[in-house]
GROMACS .gro file of C-alpha atoms in nm:
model
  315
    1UNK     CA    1   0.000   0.000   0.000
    2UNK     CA    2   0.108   0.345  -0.088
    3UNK     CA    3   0.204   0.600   0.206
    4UNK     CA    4  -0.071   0.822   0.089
    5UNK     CA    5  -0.314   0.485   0.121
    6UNK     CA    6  -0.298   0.415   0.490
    7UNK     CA    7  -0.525   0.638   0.606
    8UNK     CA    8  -0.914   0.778   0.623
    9UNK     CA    9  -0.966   1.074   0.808
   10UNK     CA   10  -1.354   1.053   0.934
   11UNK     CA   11  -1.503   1.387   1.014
   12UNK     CA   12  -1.892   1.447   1.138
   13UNK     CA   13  -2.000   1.803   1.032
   14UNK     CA   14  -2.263   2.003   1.097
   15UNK     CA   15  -2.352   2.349   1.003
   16UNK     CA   16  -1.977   2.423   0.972
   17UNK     CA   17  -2.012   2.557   0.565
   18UNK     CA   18  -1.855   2.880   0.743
   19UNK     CA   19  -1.489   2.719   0.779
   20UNK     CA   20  -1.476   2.372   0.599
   21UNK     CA   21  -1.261   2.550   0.308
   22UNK     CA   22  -1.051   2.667   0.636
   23UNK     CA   23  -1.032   2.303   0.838
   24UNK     CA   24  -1.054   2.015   0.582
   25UNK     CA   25  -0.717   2.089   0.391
   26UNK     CA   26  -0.502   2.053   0.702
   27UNK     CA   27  -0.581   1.662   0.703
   28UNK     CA   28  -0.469   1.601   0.355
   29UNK     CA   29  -0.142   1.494   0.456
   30UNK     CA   30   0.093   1.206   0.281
   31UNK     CA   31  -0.049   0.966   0.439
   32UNK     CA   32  -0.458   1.021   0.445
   33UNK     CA   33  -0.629   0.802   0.136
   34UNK     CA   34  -0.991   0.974   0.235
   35UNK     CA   35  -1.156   1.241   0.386
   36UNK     CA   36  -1.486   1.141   0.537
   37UNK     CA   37  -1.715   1.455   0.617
   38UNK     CA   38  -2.061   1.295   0.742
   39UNK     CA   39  -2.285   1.581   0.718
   40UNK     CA   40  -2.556   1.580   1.010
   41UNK     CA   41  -2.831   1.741   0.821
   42UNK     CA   42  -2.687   2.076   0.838
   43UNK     CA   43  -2.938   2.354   0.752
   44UNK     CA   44  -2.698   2.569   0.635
   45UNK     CA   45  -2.526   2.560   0.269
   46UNK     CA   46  -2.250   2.257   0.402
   47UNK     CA   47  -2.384   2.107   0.082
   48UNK     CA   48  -2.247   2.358  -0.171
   49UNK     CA   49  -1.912   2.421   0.004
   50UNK     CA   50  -1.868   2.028   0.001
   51UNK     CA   51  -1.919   2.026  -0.373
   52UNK     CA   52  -1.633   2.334  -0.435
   53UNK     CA   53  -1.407   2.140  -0.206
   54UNK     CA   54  -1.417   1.804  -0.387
   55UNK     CA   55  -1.366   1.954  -0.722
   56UNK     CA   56  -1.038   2.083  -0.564
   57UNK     CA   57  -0.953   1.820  -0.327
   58UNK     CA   58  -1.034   1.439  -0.519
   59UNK     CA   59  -0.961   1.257  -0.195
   60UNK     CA   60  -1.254   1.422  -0.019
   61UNK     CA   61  -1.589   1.245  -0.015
   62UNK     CA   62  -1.915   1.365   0.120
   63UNK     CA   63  -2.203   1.159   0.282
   64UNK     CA   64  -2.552   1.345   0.444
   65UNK     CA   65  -2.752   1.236   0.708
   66UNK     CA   66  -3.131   1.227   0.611
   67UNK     CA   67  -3.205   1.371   0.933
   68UNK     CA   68  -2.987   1.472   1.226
   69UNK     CA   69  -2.870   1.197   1.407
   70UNK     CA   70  -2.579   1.283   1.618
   71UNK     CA   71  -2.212   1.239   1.651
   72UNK     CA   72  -2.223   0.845   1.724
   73UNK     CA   73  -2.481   0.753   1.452
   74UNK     CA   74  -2.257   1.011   1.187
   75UNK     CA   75  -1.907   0.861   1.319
   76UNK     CA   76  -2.047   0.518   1.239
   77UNK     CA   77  -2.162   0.582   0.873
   78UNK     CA   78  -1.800   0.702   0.802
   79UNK     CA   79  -1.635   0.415   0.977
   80UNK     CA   80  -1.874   0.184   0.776
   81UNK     CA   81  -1.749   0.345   0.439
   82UNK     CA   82  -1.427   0.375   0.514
   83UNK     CA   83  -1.175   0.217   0.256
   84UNK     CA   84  -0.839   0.254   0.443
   85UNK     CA   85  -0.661   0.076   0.700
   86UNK     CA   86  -0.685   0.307   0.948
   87UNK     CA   87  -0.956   0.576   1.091
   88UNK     CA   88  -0.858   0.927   1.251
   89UNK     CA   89  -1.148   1.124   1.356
   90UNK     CA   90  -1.102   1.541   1.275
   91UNK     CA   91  -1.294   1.761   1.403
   92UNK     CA   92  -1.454   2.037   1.147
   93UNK     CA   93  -1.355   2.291   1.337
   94UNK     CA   94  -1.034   2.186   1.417
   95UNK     CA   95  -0.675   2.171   1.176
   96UNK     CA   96  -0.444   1.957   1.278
   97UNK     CA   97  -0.037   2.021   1.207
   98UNK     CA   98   0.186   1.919   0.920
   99UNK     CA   99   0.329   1.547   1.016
  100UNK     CA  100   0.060   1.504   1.270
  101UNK     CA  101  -0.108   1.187   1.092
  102UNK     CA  102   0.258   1.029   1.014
  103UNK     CA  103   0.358   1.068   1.361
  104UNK     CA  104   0.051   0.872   1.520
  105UNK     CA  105   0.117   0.581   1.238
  106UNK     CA  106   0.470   0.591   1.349
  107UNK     CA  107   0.383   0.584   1.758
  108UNK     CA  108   0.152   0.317   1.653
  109UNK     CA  109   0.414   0.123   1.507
  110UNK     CA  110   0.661   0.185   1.778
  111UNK     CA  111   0.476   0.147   2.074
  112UNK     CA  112   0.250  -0.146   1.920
  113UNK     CA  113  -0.059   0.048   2.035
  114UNK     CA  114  -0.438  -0.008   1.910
  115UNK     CA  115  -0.509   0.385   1.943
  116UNK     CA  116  -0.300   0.686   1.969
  117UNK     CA  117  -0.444   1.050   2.049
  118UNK     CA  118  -0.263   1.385   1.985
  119UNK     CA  119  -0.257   1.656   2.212
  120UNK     CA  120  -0.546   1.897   2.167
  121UNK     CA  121  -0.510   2.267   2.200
  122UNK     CA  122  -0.752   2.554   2.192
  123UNK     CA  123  -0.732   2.886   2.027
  124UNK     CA  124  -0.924   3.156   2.189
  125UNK     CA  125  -0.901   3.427   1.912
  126UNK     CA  126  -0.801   3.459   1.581
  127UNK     CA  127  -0.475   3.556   1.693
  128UNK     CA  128  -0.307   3.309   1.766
  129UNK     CA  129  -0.424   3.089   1.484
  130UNK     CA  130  -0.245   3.345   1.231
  131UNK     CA  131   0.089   3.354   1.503
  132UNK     CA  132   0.085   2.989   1.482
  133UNK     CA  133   0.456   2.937   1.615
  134UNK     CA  134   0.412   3.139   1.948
  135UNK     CA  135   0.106   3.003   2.028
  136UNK     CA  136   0.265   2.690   2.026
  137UNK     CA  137   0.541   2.770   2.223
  138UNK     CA  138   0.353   2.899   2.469
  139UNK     CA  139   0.118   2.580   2.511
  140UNK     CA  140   0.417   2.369   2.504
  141UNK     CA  141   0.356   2.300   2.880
  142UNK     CA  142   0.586   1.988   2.985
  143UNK     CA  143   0.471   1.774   3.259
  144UNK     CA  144   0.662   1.506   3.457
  145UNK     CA  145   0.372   1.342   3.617
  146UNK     CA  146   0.060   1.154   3.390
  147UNK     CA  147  -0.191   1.241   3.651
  148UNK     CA  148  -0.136   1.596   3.528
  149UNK     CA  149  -0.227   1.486   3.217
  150UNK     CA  150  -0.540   1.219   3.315
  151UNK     CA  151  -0.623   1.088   3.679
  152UNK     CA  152  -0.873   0.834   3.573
  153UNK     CA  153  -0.948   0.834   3.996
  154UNK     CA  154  -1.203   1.163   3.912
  155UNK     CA  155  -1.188   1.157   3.536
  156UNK     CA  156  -0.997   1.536   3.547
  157UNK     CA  157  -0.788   1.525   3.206
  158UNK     CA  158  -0.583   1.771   3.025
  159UNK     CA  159  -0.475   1.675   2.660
  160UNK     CA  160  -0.320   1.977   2.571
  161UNK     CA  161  -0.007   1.940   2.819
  162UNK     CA  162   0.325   1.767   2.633
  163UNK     CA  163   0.494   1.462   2.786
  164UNK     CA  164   0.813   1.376   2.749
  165UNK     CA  165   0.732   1.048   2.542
  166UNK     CA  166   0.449   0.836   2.437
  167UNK     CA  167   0.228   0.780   2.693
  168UNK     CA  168   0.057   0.494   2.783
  169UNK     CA  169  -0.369   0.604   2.934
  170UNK     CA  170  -0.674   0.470   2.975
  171UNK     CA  171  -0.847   0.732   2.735
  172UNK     CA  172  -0.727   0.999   2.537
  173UNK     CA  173  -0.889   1.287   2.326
  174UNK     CA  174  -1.084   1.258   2.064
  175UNK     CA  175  -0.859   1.334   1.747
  176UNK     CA  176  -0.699   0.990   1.754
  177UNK     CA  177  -0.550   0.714   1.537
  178UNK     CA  178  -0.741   0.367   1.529
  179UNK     CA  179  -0.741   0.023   1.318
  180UNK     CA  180  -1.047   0.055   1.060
  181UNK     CA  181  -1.093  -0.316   1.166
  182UNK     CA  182  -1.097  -0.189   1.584
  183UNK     CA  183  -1.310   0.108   1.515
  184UNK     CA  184  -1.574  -0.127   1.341
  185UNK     CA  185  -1.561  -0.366   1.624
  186UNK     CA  186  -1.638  -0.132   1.873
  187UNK     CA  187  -1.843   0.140   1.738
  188UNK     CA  188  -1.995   0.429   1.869
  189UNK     CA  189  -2.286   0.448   2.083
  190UNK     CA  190  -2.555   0.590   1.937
  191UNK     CA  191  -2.749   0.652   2.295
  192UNK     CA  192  -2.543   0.997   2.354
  193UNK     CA  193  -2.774   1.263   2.271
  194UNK     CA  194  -2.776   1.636   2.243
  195UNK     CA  195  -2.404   1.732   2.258
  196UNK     CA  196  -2.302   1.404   2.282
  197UNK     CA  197  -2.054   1.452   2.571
  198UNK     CA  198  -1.838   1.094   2.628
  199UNK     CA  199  -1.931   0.972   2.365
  200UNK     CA  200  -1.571   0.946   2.252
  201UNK     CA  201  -1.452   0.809   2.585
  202UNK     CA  202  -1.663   0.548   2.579
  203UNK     CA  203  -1.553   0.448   2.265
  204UNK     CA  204  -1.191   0.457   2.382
  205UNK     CA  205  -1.273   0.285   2.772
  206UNK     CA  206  -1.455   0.026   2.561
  207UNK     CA  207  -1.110  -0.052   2.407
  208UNK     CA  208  -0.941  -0.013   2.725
  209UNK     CA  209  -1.171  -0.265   2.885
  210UNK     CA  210  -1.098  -0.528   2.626
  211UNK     CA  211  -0.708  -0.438   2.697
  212UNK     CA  212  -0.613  -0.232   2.393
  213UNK     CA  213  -0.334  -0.063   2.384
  214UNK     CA  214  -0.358   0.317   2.439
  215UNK     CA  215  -0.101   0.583   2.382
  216UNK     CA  216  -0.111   0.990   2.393
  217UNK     CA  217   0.170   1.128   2.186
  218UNK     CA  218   0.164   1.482   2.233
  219UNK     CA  219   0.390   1.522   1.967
  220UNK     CA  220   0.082   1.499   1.701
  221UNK     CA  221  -0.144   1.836   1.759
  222UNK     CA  222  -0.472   1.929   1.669
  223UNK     CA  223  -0.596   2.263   1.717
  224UNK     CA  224  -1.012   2.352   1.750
  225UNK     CA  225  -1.085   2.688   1.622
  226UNK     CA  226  -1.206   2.978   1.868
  227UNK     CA  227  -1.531   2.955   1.949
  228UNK     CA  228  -1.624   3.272   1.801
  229UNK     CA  229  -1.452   3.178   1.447
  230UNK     CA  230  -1.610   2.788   1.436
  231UNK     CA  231  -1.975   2.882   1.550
  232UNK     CA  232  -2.290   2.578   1.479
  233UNK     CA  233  -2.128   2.230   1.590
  234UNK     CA  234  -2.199   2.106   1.971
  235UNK     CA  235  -2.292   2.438   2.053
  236UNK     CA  236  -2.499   2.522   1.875
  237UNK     CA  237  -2.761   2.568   2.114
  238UNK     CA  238  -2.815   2.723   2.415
  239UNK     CA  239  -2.497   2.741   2.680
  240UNK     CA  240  -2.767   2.606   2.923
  241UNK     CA  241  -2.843   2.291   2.686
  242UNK     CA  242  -2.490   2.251   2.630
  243UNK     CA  243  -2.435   2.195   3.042
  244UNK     CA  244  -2.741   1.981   3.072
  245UNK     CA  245  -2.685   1.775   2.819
  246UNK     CA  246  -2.338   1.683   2.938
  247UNK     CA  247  -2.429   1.581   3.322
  248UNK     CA  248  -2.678   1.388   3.105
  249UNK     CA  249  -2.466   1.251   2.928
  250UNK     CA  250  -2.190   1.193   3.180
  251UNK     CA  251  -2.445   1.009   3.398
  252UNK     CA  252  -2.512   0.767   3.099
  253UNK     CA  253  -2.133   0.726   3.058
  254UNK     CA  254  -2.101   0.649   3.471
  255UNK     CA  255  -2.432   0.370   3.488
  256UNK     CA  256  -2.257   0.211   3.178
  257UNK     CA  257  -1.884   0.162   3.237
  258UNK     CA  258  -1.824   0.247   3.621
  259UNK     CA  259  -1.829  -0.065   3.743
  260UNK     CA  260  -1.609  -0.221   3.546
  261UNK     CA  261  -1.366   0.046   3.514
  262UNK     CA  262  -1.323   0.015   3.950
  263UNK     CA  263  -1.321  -0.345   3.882
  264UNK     CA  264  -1.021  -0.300   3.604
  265UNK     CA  265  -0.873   0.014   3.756
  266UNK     CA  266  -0.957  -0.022   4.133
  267UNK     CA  267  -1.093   0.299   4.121
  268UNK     CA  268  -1.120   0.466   4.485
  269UNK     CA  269  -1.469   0.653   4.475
  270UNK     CA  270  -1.817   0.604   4.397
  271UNK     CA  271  -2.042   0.619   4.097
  272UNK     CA  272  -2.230   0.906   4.360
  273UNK     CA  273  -1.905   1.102   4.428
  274UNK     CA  274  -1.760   1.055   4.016
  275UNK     CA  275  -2.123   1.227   3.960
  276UNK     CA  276  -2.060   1.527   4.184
  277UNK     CA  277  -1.650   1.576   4.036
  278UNK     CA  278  -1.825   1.602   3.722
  279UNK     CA  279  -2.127   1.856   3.832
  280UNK     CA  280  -1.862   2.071   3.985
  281UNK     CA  281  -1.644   2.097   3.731
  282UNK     CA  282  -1.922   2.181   3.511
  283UNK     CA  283  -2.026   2.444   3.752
  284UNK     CA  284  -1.697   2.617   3.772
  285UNK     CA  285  -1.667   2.566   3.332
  286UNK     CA  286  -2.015   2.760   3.342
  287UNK     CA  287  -1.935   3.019   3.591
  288UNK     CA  288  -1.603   3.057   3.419
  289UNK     CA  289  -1.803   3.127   3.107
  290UNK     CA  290  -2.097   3.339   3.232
  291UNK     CA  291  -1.984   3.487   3.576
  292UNK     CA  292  -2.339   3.428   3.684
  293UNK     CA  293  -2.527   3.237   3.962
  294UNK     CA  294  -2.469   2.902   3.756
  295UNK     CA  295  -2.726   2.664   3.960
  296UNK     CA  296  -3.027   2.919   3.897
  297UNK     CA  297  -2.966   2.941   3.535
  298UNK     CA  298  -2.972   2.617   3.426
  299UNK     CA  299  -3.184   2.513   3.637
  300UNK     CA  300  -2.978   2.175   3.812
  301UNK     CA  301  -3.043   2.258   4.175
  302UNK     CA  302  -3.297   1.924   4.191
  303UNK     CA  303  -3.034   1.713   3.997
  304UNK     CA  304  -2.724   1.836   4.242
  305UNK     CA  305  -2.989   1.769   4.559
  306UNK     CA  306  -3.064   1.457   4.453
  307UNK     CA  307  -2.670   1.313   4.344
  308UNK     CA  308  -2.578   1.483   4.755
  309UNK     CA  309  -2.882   1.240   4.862
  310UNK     CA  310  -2.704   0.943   4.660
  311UNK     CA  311  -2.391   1.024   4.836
  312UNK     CA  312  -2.475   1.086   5.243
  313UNK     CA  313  -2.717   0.752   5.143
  314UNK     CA  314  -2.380   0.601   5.027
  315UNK     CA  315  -2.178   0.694   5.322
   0.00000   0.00000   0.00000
């Protein structure tokens, strides 16, 4: 097989016609056969900016949802199509560096992994996307301990610090490098709704639970877009949707996988207290974003009374 031949990049997309033209040439690297962008039924003109694009770009291909369907449902149609021997999943509203899919198939390689992730970064303006090199250099934040990096003990994980090496984790983010044949084995769960929040680390615990091999090289980058620049996606909503859904969400992920991941991991706390890490951190991420009385806006004072009743009922 040909080094441009290894490789399909699968990428949901939805309502994103804004800064495809921007996004989907940074994954045309040597080594990528395919892109894959599974449009969710976007309302806006996706559909005409795909067509420009593949008249440029051959190796893109486009697929549409009939009706929106979510990230799991979308990932799966591109897996299901895909024609290479491995799957990386882009973002649309992410680009990812020169060398970053070569470097994943070569940790892969090395490290005999099943999955590798890259580190993720996050530009907050439009600035440092056009001063590329500084901000790099300035989120090149080296770490000597992995808990820094993921404590699987309260699920608190940040992908864009740099390790000295590959890393063998439990989970990583979710731009990473899988086996077609893997990705079809496992699948994504189609019963995360709304935002969709975990469903990419159930995907990966899945694989972790059936002992695959996972490694975070945070020498492969991918960089989302600021917020104001990427617009429609996950947020498309309402910042209050956004926060339900994910408790939601993360309380789907928890009743699923919790018990087996203390029986794997010998994890220290409760389902109960893993709920409350995860409904404060999303109260400080919403107060960080709003500055505002976060339990009265979105309206989760019954849910947090009723996850402190789980817990003093535990202990």
């Amino acid at each position: 097989m040909t080094e441009r031949g290894q490789v399909s990049i699968v990428m949901p997309s939805y309502n994103r016609a804004n800064i495809l033209r921007r996004t989907l040439p940074t994954y045309l690297q040597e080594e990528v056969g395919e892109v894959i962008v599974v449009d969710d039924a976007s309302t806006d003109n996706t559909a005409e900016v795909m067509r420009e694009l593949m008249k440029q770009y051959p190796r893109i291909r486009y697929l549409r949802n009939d009706v929106n369907s979510k990230q799991g449902f979308t990932k799966n149609r591109g897996i299901e199509v895909a024609r290479y021997e491995y799957i990386y999943f882009g973002d649309d509203d992410s680009i990812i560096l020169p060398g970053t899919i070569k470097r994943l198939l070569d940790t892969m390689r090395i490290c005999k992994a099943d999955l590798v992730g890259a580190k993720a970064l996050y530009a907050h303006n439009e600035r440092q996307i056009s001063h590329l090199e500084d901000f790099l250099a300035t989120n090149d934040r080296l770490v000597d301990d992995p808990k820094q990096i993921i404590d699987l003990s309260t699920m608190r994980v940040d992908f864009s610090l740099s390790y000295k090496e590959p890393l063998e984790v439990p989970f990583v983010h979710a731009c990473f490098l899988i086996s077609t044949q893997l990705a079809r084995e496992l699948l994504f769960d189609i019963n995360y709704q709304g935002n969709a929040y975990r469903e990419e680390t159930d995907f990966l615990i899945r694989a972790a639970l059936a002992d695959k091999k996972i490694i975070y090289d945070s020498a492969a980058v991918q960089i989302n877009l600021p917020r104001a620049v990427s617009g429609g996606g996950a947020h498309a909503g309402t910042s209050d949707e956004w926060y339900r859904s994910a408790i939601e969400n993360n309380d789907y992920f928890l009743r699923k996988n919790y018990a087996a991941m203390q029986a794997k991991w010998n994890l220290p706390h409760s389902i109960e207290q893993m709920r409350m890490f995860f409904a404060a951190e999303m109260k400080a991420r919403y107060e960080a974003e709003h500055r505002y009385d976060w339990l009265k806006k979105v309206g989760l004072y019954k849910l947090l009374k009723t996850i402190k009743h789980w817990i003093e009922k535990e202990n």
